[in-house]
Short mmCIF file of N, CA, C and O in Angstrom, two decimals:
data_model
loop_
_atom_site.label_atom_id
_atom_site.label_comp_id
_atom_site.label_asym_id
_atom_site.label_seq_id
_atom_site.Cartn_x
_atom_site.Cartn_y
_atom_site.Cartn_z
N UNK A 311 5.83 17.68 -20.01
CA UNK A 311 5.56 17.33 -18.51
C UNK A 311 6.19 16.07 -18.16
O UNK A 311 6.06 15.17 -19.52
N UNK A 312 6.61 16.13 -17.39
CA UNK A 312 7.48 14.79 -16.93
C UNK A 312 6.57 13.45 -16.84
O UNK A 312 5.55 13.61 -16.30
N UNK A 313 7.64 12.18 -16.23
CA UNK A 313 6.04 11.02 -16.28
C UNK A 313 5.57 11.10 -14.94
O UNK A 313 4.25 10.97 -15.00
N UNK A 314 5.74 12.03 -14.09
CA UNK A 314 5.22 12.13 -12.69
C UNK A 314 4.66 13.09 -12.46
O UNK A 314 3.25 12.72 -12.11
N UNK A 315 4.42 13.90 -13.20
CA UNK A 315 3.89 15.19 -13.10
C UNK A 315 2.83 15.15 -14.05
O UNK A 315 1.49 15.64 -14.02
N UNK A 316 2.72 14.32 -15.20
CA UNK A 316 1.19 13.82 -16.28
C UNK A 316 1.14 12.83 -15.14
O UNK A 316 -0.85 13.04 -16.26
N UNK A 317 0.87 12.40 -14.22
CA UNK A 317 0.11 11.66 -13.47
C UNK A 317 -0.30 11.84 -12.13
O UNK A 317 -0.79 11.31 -11.22
N UNK A 318 -0.60 13.19 -11.85
CA UNK A 318 -0.63 13.70 -10.34
C UNK A 318 -2.05 13.49 -10.17
O UNK A 318 -2.02 13.13 -8.78
N UNK A 319 -2.85 13.72 -10.80
CA UNK A 319 -4.73 14.02 -10.32
C UNK A 319 -5.15 12.68 -10.99
O UNK A 319 -5.29 12.60 -12.09
N UNK A 320 -6.18 11.52 -10.69
CA UNK A 320 -6.28 10.53 -11.35
C UNK A 320 -7.32 11.08 -12.28
O UNK A 320 -6.90 10.33 -13.47
N UNK A 321 -8.15 11.86 -12.30
CA UNK A 321 -9.13 12.47 -13.21
C UNK A 321 -8.09 12.86 -14.39
O UNK A 321 -8.34 13.04 -15.98
N UNK A 322 -6.84 13.24 -14.45
CA UNK A 322 -6.13 13.96 -15.61
C UNK A 322 -5.17 12.48 -16.12
O UNK A 322 -4.60 12.76 -16.91
N UNK A 323 -5.57 11.53 -15.31
CA UNK A 323 -3.86 10.29 -15.44
C UNK A 323 -4.75 9.60 -16.88
O UNK A 323 -5.64 9.30 -17.40
N UNK A 324 -3.46 9.33 -17.49
CA UNK A 324 -3.43 8.47 -18.35
C UNK A 324 -2.88 7.13 -18.18
O UNK A 324 -1.40 7.41 -17.24
N UNK A 325 -2.92 5.97 -18.65
CA UNK A 325 -2.71 5.01 -18.15
C UNK A 325 -2.08 4.32 -16.86
O UNK A 325 -1.48 3.33 -16.60
N UNK A 326 -2.83 4.94 -15.82
CA UNK A 326 -2.77 4.63 -14.53
C UNK A 326 -3.13 2.97 -14.41
O UNK A 326 -4.17 2.85 -15.30
N UNK A 327 -2.70 2.36 -13.82
CA UNK A 327 -3.23 0.54 -13.83
C UNK A 327 -3.07 -0.38 -12.76
O UNK A 327 -1.86 0.06 -12.02
N UNK A 328 -3.36 -1.04 -12.62
CA UNK A 328 -3.03 -1.66 -11.45
C UNK A 328 -1.97 -2.23 -11.55
O UNK A 328 -0.92 -2.49 -12.71
N UNK A 329 -1.11 -2.06 -10.34
CA UNK A 329 0.50 -2.77 -9.88
C UNK A 329 1.52 -1.31 -10.24
O UNK A 329 2.33 -1.49 -9.39
N UNK A 330 0.68 -0.10 -10.45
CA UNK A 330 1.71 1.08 -9.93
C UNK A 330 1.81 1.29 -8.60
O UNK A 330 1.11 1.32 -8.23
N UNK A 331 2.32 1.78 -8.40
CA UNK A 331 3.35 2.16 -6.82
C UNK A 331 3.50 3.43 -6.84
O UNK A 331 3.58 4.40 -8.05
N UNK A 332 2.01 4.29 -5.72
CA UNK A 332 2.77 5.57 -5.63
C UNK A 332 2.88 6.14 -4.13
O UNK A 332 2.92 5.13 -3.52
N UNK A 333 3.24 7.01 -3.82
CA UNK A 333 3.15 7.68 -2.37
C UNK A 333 1.73 7.47 -2.19
O UNK A 333 0.70 8.14 -2.97
N UNK A 334 1.29 7.42 -1.17
CA UNK A 334 0.26 7.32 -0.75
C UNK A 334 -0.08 7.46 0.89
O UNK A 334 0.30 7.49 1.90
N UNK A 335 -1.28 8.57 1.04
CA UNK A 335 -1.54 8.99 2.38
C UNK A 335 -3.14 8.82 2.59
O UNK A 335 -4.01 8.80 2.25
N UNK A 336 -2.98 7.56 3.49
CA UNK A 336 -4.20 6.98 4.20
C UNK A 336 -4.59 7.59 5.35
O UNK A 336 -3.79 7.64 6.18
N UNK A 337 -5.72 7.73 6.23
CA UNK A 337 -6.51 8.18 7.69
C UNK A 337 -5.60 7.15 8.13
O UNK A 337 -5.50 5.80 7.59
N UNK A 338 -5.57 7.22 9.56
CA UNK A 338 -5.18 6.50 10.04
C UNK A 338 -3.68 6.17 10.43
O UNK A 338 -2.86 5.56 11.02
N UNK A 339 -2.84 6.33 9.02
CA UNK A 339 -1.40 6.33 9.17
C UNK A 339 -0.68 7.75 9.88
O UNK A 339 0.09 8.08 9.12
N UNK A 340 -1.65 8.46 10.46
CA UNK A 340 -1.23 10.45 10.51
C UNK A 340 -0.80 10.85 9.50
O UNK A 340 -0.22 11.92 9.46
N UNK A 341 -1.87 10.57 8.43
CA UNK A 341 -1.22 11.23 7.08
C UNK A 341 0.22 10.73 6.63
O UNK A 341 0.81 11.60 5.85
N UNK A 342 0.91 10.09 7.24
CA UNK A 342 2.21 9.73 6.60
C UNK A 342 2.34 9.15 5.29
O UNK A 342 1.62 7.86 5.42
N UNK A 343 3.11 9.68 4.55
CA UNK A 343 3.52 9.07 2.95
C UNK A 343 4.13 8.10 3.27
O UNK A 343 5.06 7.57 4.01
N UNK A 344 3.27 6.83 2.44
CA UNK A 344 4.14 5.68 2.55
C UNK A 344 3.72 5.09 1.15
O UNK A 344 2.82 5.94 0.73
N UNK A 345 4.78 4.40 0.42
CA UNK A 345 4.12 3.70 -0.84
C UNK A 345 2.93 3.11 -0.96
O UNK A 345 2.96 2.20 0.14
N UNK A 346 2.32 2.61 -1.72
CA UNK A 346 1.40 1.89 -2.09
C UNK A 346 0.63 1.31 -3.37
O UNK A 346 1.22 2.24 -4.12
N UNK A 347 0.24 0.45 -3.63
CA UNK A 347 0.11 -0.31 -4.62
C UNK A 347 -1.33 -0.43 -5.04
O UNK A 347 -1.98 -0.49 -4.43
N UNK A 348 -1.78 -0.08 -6.77
CA UNK A 348 -3.13 0.08 -7.05
C UNK A 348 -3.57 -1.31 -7.24
O UNK A 348 -2.43 -2.73 -7.78
N UNK A 349 -4.49 -1.83 -6.80
CA UNK A 349 -4.50 -3.44 -6.82
C UNK A 349 -6.08 -3.80 -7.58
O UNK A 349 -6.64 -4.59 -7.70
N UNK A 350 -6.65 -2.38 -7.60
CA UNK A 350 -7.92 -2.13 -8.42
C UNK A 350 -7.81 -3.10 -10.13
O UNK A 350 -6.24 -2.21 -10.42
N UNK A 351 -8.76 -3.48 -10.61
CA UNK A 351 -8.70 -3.90 -11.90
C UNK A 351 -8.23 -2.76 -13.03
O UNK A 351 -9.14 -2.00 -12.95
N UNK A 352 -7.67 -2.67 -13.69
CA UNK A 352 -7.24 -1.62 -14.86
C UNK A 352 -8.62 -1.10 -15.25
O UNK A 352 -8.82 -0.23 -15.54
N UNK A 353 -8.96 -2.16 -15.99
CA UNK A 353 -10.79 -1.97 -16.61
C UNK A 353 -11.42 -1.70 -15.36
O UNK A 353 -12.36 -1.05 -16.90
N UNK A 354 -11.34 -1.52 -14.65
CA UNK A 354 -12.42 -1.22 -14.19
C UNK A 354 -12.19 0.71 -13.17
O UNK A 354 -13.19 1.21 -12.88
N UNK A 355 -10.96 0.77 -13.49
CA UNK A 355 -10.25 2.30 -12.70
C UNK A 355 -11.30 3.77 -13.62
O UNK A 355 -11.41 3.39 -14.66
N UNK A 356 -11.96 4.31 -12.55
CA UNK A 356 -12.63 4.95 -13.71
C UNK A 356 -12.44 6.41 -12.50
O UNK A 356 -12.40 6.81 -11.79
N UNK A 357 -12.17 7.96 -13.74
CA UNK A 357 -12.06 8.81 -12.55
C UNK A 357 -13.05 9.01 -11.61
O UNK A 357 -14.37 9.31 -12.08
N UNK A 358 -12.94 9.43 -10.70
CA UNK A 358 -14.06 10.09 -9.87
C UNK A 358 -14.18 9.01 -8.45
O UNK A 358 -14.82 9.22 -7.86
N UNK A 359 -13.59 7.83 -8.99
CA UNK A 359 -14.15 6.51 -8.11
C UNK A 359 -12.85 6.43 -7.29
O UNK A 359 -11.90 6.52 -7.11
N UNK A 360 -13.25 5.81 -6.07
CA UNK A 360 -12.40 4.91 -5.32
C UNK A 360 -11.47 4.14 -6.11
O UNK A 360 -12.18 3.27 -6.70
N UNK A 361 -10.38 3.98 -5.66
CA UNK A 361 -9.49 2.98 -6.00
C UNK A 361 -8.85 1.82 -5.06
O UNK A 361 -8.51 2.44 -4.00
N UNK A 362 -8.85 0.78 -5.03
CA UNK A 362 -8.48 -0.53 -4.65
C UNK A 362 -7.09 -0.22 -3.98
O UNK A 362 -6.30 -0.43 -5.49
N UNK A 363 -6.23 0.11 -3.27
CA UNK A 363 -5.01 -0.32 -2.71
C UNK A 363 -4.53 -0.89 -1.77
O UNK A 363 -5.39 -0.97 -0.96
N UNK A 364 -3.54 -1.32 -1.65
CA UNK A 364 -2.71 -2.00 -0.37
C UNK A 364 -1.32 -0.90 -0.13
O UNK A 364 -0.73 -0.82 -1.01
N UNK A 365 -1.48 -0.55 0.82
CA UNK A 365 -0.14 -0.10 1.21
C UNK A 365 0.92 -1.06 1.66
O UNK A 365 0.84 -1.83 1.95
N UNK A 366 2.52 0.02 1.36
CA UNK A 366 3.36 -1.16 1.72
C UNK A 366 4.20 -0.80 3.34
O UNK A 366 4.09 0.84 3.36
N UNK A 367 4.75 -1.41 3.72
CA UNK A 367 5.76 -0.90 5.10
C UNK A 367 7.40 -1.69 4.92
O UNK A 367 6.99 -2.84 4.18
N UNK A 368 8.38 -1.07 5.20
CA UNK A 368 9.29 -1.59 5.61
C UNK A 368 9.36 -2.36 6.74
O UNK A 368 10.81 -2.71 6.93
N UNK A 369 8.57 -2.58 7.32
CA UNK A 369 8.63 -3.00 8.83
C UNK A 369 8.21 -4.48 8.34
O UNK A 369 7.08 -4.93 8.15
N UNK A 370 8.96 -5.29 8.29
CA UNK A 370 9.11 -6.75 7.67
C UNK A 370 8.48 -7.74 8.84
O UNK A 370 9.52 -7.92 10.29
N UNK A 371 7.61 -8.33 8.98
CA UNK A 371 6.80 -9.50 9.70
C UNK A 371 7.54 -11.01 9.05
O UNK A 371 7.61 -10.89 7.95
N UNK A 372 7.23 -11.66 9.38
CA UNK A 372 7.15 -13.30 9.23
C UNK A 372 5.79 -13.48 8.82
O UNK A 372 5.33 -14.27 9.48
N UNK A 373 4.94 -13.31 7.88
CA UNK A 373 3.77 -13.35 7.45
C UNK A 373 3.90 -13.09 5.82
O UNK A 373 3.03 -12.45 5.33
N UNK A 374 4.22 -14.47 5.18
CA UNK A 374 4.48 -14.47 3.96
C UNK A 374 2.94 -14.77 3.26
O UNK A 374 2.74 -13.81 1.88
N UNK A 375 2.10 -15.10 4.23
CA UNK A 375 0.50 -15.29 3.50
C UNK A 375 -0.31 -13.67 3.36
O UNK A 375 -0.50 -13.53 2.00
N UNK A 376 0.44 -12.76 4.07
CA UNK A 376 -1.06 -12.23 4.34
C UNK A 376 -0.01 -10.30 3.76
O UNK A 376 -0.47 -9.35 3.60
N UNK A 377 1.25 -10.89 3.99
CA UNK A 377 2.21 -9.36 3.54
C UNK A 377 3.54 -10.35 2.49
O UNK A 377 4.85 -10.30 3.23
N UNK A 378 2.94 -10.07 1.39
CA UNK A 378 4.28 -11.00 0.35
C UNK A 378 5.45 -9.70 0.72
O UNK A 378 5.09 -8.38 0.60
N UNK A 379 6.64 -10.07 0.39
CA UNK A 379 7.89 -9.29 0.33
C UNK A 379 7.97 -9.06 -1.04
O UNK A 379 8.26 -9.33 -1.99
N UNK A 380 8.91 -7.38 -1.78
CA UNK A 380 8.69 -6.81 -2.56
C UNK A 380 10.40 -6.72 -1.89
O UNK A 380 10.59 -5.52 -1.88
N UNK A 381 11.08 -6.84 -3.27
CA UNK A 381 12.55 -6.55 -3.39
C UNK A 381 12.71 -5.28 -3.97
O UNK A 381 11.96 -5.18 -5.05
N UNK A 382 13.24 -4.08 -3.88
CA UNK A 382 13.71 -2.53 -4.60
C UNK A 382 14.04 -2.99 -5.90
O UNK A 382 15.18 -3.84 -5.84
N UNK A 383 13.47 -2.46 -6.75
CA UNK A 383 14.13 -2.66 -8.28
C UNK A 383 13.91 -1.00 -8.80
O UNK A 383 13.30 -0.01 -8.36
N UNK A 384 14.85 -0.72 -9.95
CA UNK A 384 14.53 0.29 -10.63
C UNK A 384 13.32 0.49 -11.65
O UNK A 384 12.90 1.90 -11.23
N UNK A 385 12.54 -0.64 -11.54
CA UNK A 385 11.21 -0.75 -12.16
C UNK A 385 10.33 -0.15 -11.36
O UNK A 385 9.17 1.05 -11.31
N UNK A 386 10.31 -0.17 -9.92
CA UNK A 386 9.22 -0.60 -8.99
C UNK A 386 9.59 1.09 -7.99
O UNK A 386 8.55 0.96 -7.27
N UNK A 387 10.65 1.39 -8.28
CA UNK A 387 11.06 2.69 -7.21
C UNK A 387 11.24 2.72 -6.46
O UNK A 387 11.28 3.22 -5.65
N UNK A 388 11.20 1.78 -5.11
CA UNK A 388 11.23 1.01 -3.89
C UNK A 388 12.76 1.28 -3.45
O UNK A 388 13.01 1.12 -4.42
N UNK A 389 12.89 2.22 -2.35
CA UNK A 389 14.25 1.94 -1.93
C UNK A 389 14.68 1.43 -1.08
O UNK A 389 16.17 0.94 -0.97
N UNK A 390 13.55 0.14 -0.13
CA UNK A 390 14.13 -0.79 0.35
C UNK A 390 12.92 -1.91 0.23
O UNK A 390 12.14 -1.64 -0.37
N UNK A 391 13.80 -2.99 0.88
CA UNK A 391 12.95 -4.39 0.85
C UNK A 391 11.58 -4.14 1.62
O UNK A 391 11.31 -3.28 2.65
N UNK A 392 10.15 -3.88 0.79
CA UNK A 392 8.94 -3.77 1.44
C UNK A 392 7.93 -4.81 1.69
O UNK A 392 8.04 -6.13 0.96
N UNK A 393 7.25 -4.88 2.44
CA UNK A 393 6.16 -6.05 2.39
C UNK A 393 4.75 -5.00 1.68
O UNK A 393 4.18 -4.19 2.64
N UNK A 394 4.05 -5.87 1.33
CA UNK A 394 2.52 -5.20 0.61
C UNK A 394 1.51 -5.51 1.79
O UNK A 394 1.41 -7.10 2.15
N UNK A 395 0.78 -4.94 2.53
CA UNK A 395 0.00 -4.88 3.54
C UNK A 395 -1.23 -5.17 3.22
O UNK A 395 -1.85 -4.58 2.97
N UNK A 396 -1.74 -6.84 2.21
CA UNK A 396 -3.03 -7.26 1.87
C UNK A 396 -3.54 -7.10 2.70
O UNK A 396 -5.15 -6.60 2.38
N UNK A 397 -3.38 -7.54 4.09
CA UNK A 397 -4.53 -7.06 5.25
C UNK A 397 -4.96 -5.87 5.73
O UNK A 397 -5.87 -5.60 5.90
N UNK A 398 -4.38 -4.90 4.91
CA UNK A 398 -5.05 -3.25 5.17
C UNK A 398 -5.51 -3.43 3.68
O UNK A 398 -5.44 -1.32 3.67
N UNK A 399 -5.48 -3.65 2.66
CA UNK A 399 -6.45 -3.07 1.41
C UNK A 399 -7.34 -2.15 1.85
O UNK A 399 -8.19 -2.29 3.00
N UNK A 400 -7.56 -1.34 1.26
CA UNK A 400 -8.57 0.14 1.20
C UNK A 400 -8.54 0.53 -0.08
O UNK A 400 -7.65 0.24 -0.76
N UNK A 401 -9.85 1.31 0.25
CA UNK A 401 -10.28 2.20 -0.85
C UNK A 401 -9.41 3.68 -0.44
O UNK A 401 -9.62 4.20 -0.05
N UNK A 402 -8.99 3.91 -2.21
CA UNK A 402 -8.15 5.26 -1.89
C UNK A 402 -8.92 6.86 -2.85
O UNK A 402 -9.47 5.68 -4.06
N UNK A 403 -8.87 7.80 -2.36
CA UNK A 403 -9.29 8.81 -3.12
C UNK A 403 -8.14 9.40 -4.23
O UNK A 403 -7.26 8.75 -3.97
N UNK A 404 -8.58 9.78 -5.32
CA UNK A 404 -7.52 10.65 -6.06
C UNK A 404 -6.52 11.06 -4.94
O UNK A 404 -5.25 11.21 -5.94
N UNK A 405 -7.08 12.16 -4.51
CA UNK A 405 -6.30 12.97 -3.58
C UNK A 405 -5.43 12.42 -2.55
O UNK A 405 -4.20 12.81 -2.06
N UNK A 406 -5.79 11.55 -2.45
CA UNK A 406 -4.96 10.24 -1.48
C UNK A 406 -3.49 9.63 -2.23
O UNK A 406 -2.62 9.36 -1.30
N UNK A 407 -3.75 10.00 -3.31
CA UNK A 407 -2.17 9.24 -4.46
C UNK A 407 -1.55 10.32 -4.30
O UNK A 407 -2.01 11.08 -5.52
N UNK A 408 -0.29 10.14 -4.42
CA UNK A 408 0.42 11.05 -4.92
C UNK A 408 1.58 10.94 -5.85
O UNK A 408 0.70 10.38 -6.82
N UNK A 409 2.19 11.15 -6.10
CA UNK A 409 3.47 10.54 -7.26
C UNK A 409 3.80 9.27 -7.72
O UNK A 409 4.25 8.83 -6.81
N UNK A 410 3.96 8.66 -8.74
CA UNK A 410 3.61 7.24 -9.14
C UNK A 410 5.34 7.11 -9.47
O UNK A 410 6.40 8.23 -9.95
N UNK A 411 5.86 6.63 -8.25
CA UNK A 411 7.33 5.75 -8.36
C UNK A 411 7.85 4.96 -8.79
O UNK A 411 8.89 4.50 -9.44
N UNK A 412 6.98 3.95 -9.34
CA UNK A 412 7.23 2.92 -10.38
C UNK A 412 5.95 1.60 -10.37
O UNK A 412 4.81 2.01 -10.29
N UNK A 413 6.47 0.56 -11.31
CA UNK A 413 5.28 -0.62 -11.31
C UNK A 413 5.98 -1.94 -10.93
O UNK A 413 7.26 -2.01 -11.07
N UNK A 414 5.12 -2.61 -10.01
CA UNK A 414 5.59 -3.86 -9.45
C UNK A 414 5.21 -4.70 -10.81
O UNK A 414 4.88 -4.51 -12.04
N UNK A 415 6.34 -6.01 -10.55
CA UNK A 415 6.31 -7.13 -11.80
C UNK A 415 5.36 -7.79 -11.82
O UNK A 415 4.47 -7.77 -11.01
N UNK A 416 5.12 -8.68 -12.73
CA UNK A 416 4.02 -9.85 -12.74
C UNK A 416 4.40 -10.46 -12.14
O UNK A 416 3.54 -10.94 -11.37
N UNK A 417 5.67 -11.03 -11.54
CA UNK A 417 6.13 -11.74 -10.72
C UNK A 417 5.48 -11.53 -8.79
O UNK A 417 5.00 -11.99 -8.28
N UNK A 418 5.31 -10.11 -8.66
CA UNK A 418 5.22 -9.32 -7.35
C UNK A 418 3.53 -9.28 -7.42
O UNK A 418 3.16 -9.54 -6.76
N UNK A 419 2.82 -8.98 -8.40
CA UNK A 419 1.61 -8.95 -8.50
C UNK A 419 1.02 -10.62 -8.40
O UNK A 419 0.13 -10.70 -7.90
N UNK A 420 1.77 -11.29 -8.88
CA UNK A 420 1.17 -12.55 -9.05
C UNK A 420 1.04 -13.17 -7.26
O UNK A 420 0.07 -13.81 -6.60
N UNK A 421 2.64 -12.33 -6.50
CA UNK A 421 2.47 -12.85 -4.56
C UNK A 421 1.13 -12.11 -4.37
O UNK A 421 0.56 -12.72 -3.48
N UNK A 422 0.99 -10.59 -4.67
CA UNK A 422 -0.10 -10.34 -3.55
C UNK A 422 -1.07 -10.96 -4.53
O UNK A 422 -2.14 -11.11 -3.94
N UNK A 423 -1.62 -10.83 -5.28
CA UNK A 423 -3.12 -12.26 -6.20
C UNK A 423 -2.81 -13.03 -5.02
O UNK A 423 -3.86 -13.44 -4.66
N UNK A 424 -1.98 -14.14 -4.87
CA UNK A 424 -2.47 -15.25 -4.01
C UNK A 424 -2.64 -15.11 -2.59
O UNK A 424 -3.44 -15.71 -2.45
N UNK A 425 -1.92 -13.84 -2.16
CA UNK A 425 -2.23 -13.24 -0.66
C UNK A 425 -3.85 -13.00 -0.63
O UNK A 425 -4.55 -13.02 0.37
N UNK A 426 -4.59 -12.09 -1.14
CA UNK A 426 -5.61 -11.66 -1.70
C UNK A 426 -6.68 -12.94 -2.03
O UNK A 426 -7.71 -13.00 -1.22
N UNK A 427 -6.52 -14.06 -2.15
CA UNK A 427 -6.94 -14.93 -2.73
C UNK A 427 -7.11 -15.72 -1.08
O UNK A 427 -8.04 -16.08 -0.70
N UNK A 428 -5.84 -16.01 -0.56
CA UNK A 428 -6.15 -16.37 0.51
C UNK A 428 -6.96 -15.91 1.67
O UNK A 428 -7.58 -16.32 2.51
N UNK A 429 -6.19 -14.33 1.80
CA UNK A 429 -6.94 -13.60 2.58
C UNK A 429 -8.39 -13.34 2.45
O UNK A 429 -9.27 -13.45 3.41
N UNK A 430 -9.06 -13.40 1.18
CA UNK A 430 -10.24 -13.01 1.21
C UNK A 430 -11.28 -14.79 1.34
O UNK A 430 -12.69 -14.81 0.97
N UNK A 431 -10.33 -15.90 0.96
CA UNK A 431 -11.21 -16.87 1.06
C UNK A 431 -11.41 -17.39 -0.25
O UNK A 431 -12.43 -18.67 -0.24
N UNK A 432 -10.85 -17.15 -0.90
CA UNK A 432 -11.01 -17.54 -2.52
C UNK A 432 -9.94 -18.65 -2.89
O UNK A 432 -10.62 -19.36 -3.69
N UNK A 433 -9.27 -18.91 -2.21
CA UNK A 433 -8.32 -19.94 -2.80
C UNK A 433 -9.07 -21.67 -2.79
O UNK A 433 -8.67 -22.34 -3.65
N UNK A 434 -9.57 -21.74 -1.96
CA UNK A 434 -10.42 -22.91 -1.55
C UNK A 434 -11.61 -23.51 -2.75
O UNK A 434 -11.94 -24.41 -3.22
N UNK A 435 -11.67 -21.72 -3.27
CA UNK A 435 -12.70 -22.25 -4.51
C UNK A 435 -11.95 -22.85 -5.77
O UNK A 435 -12.64 -23.49 -6.60
N UNK A 436 -10.59 -22.54 -6.13
CA UNK A 436 -10.04 -22.54 -7.15
C UNK A 436 -9.71 -23.61 -7.30
O UNK A 436 -9.20 -24.64 -8.47
N UNK A 437 -9.56 -24.33 -5.75
CA UNK A 437 -9.05 -25.98 -5.71
C UNK A 437 -10.23 -27.09 -5.52
O UNK A 437 -10.17 -28.23 -5.63
N UNK A 438 -11.47 -26.41 -5.84
CA UNK A 438 -12.49 -26.94 -5.89
C UNK A 438 -13.31 -27.09 -4.87
O UNK A 438 -14.26 -28.25 -4.98
N UNK A 439 -13.33 -27.02 -3.31
CA UNK A 439 -13.66 -26.90 -2.46
C UNK A 439 -14.57 -26.01 -2.10
O UNK A 439 -14.39 -24.69 -2.64
N UNK A 440 -15.72 -26.36 -1.47
CA UNK A 440 -16.66 -25.06 -0.61
C UNK A 440 -16.47 -25.10 0.42
O UNK A 440 -15.85 -25.69 1.24
#
């Protein structure tokens, strides 16, 4: 079975991990499929449990803090420059995740990590502030 076919349903997926990019259908987007990235810690992913994801968009805003920009590559499978909507992080059920299209680089995931730390108010803790 091909790469995407073997990862169709989370309960059967092997090796699904943080940074994987999927087609994603979330409520509130009129069911419109869009790419999304898993931000859930890989070691905490469990079959049948919700997965933390961030949707991506090709509508680019001047907001590097909560919407890191990702360039398309063969590895990530994106077709155009996109932004990760960290401010729209949500949980998704396995049925909302479609076919895997790629995986983000460590550099791209670091951009997302920094955006999540800022958005969630965790950045000041790393700097030793309260």
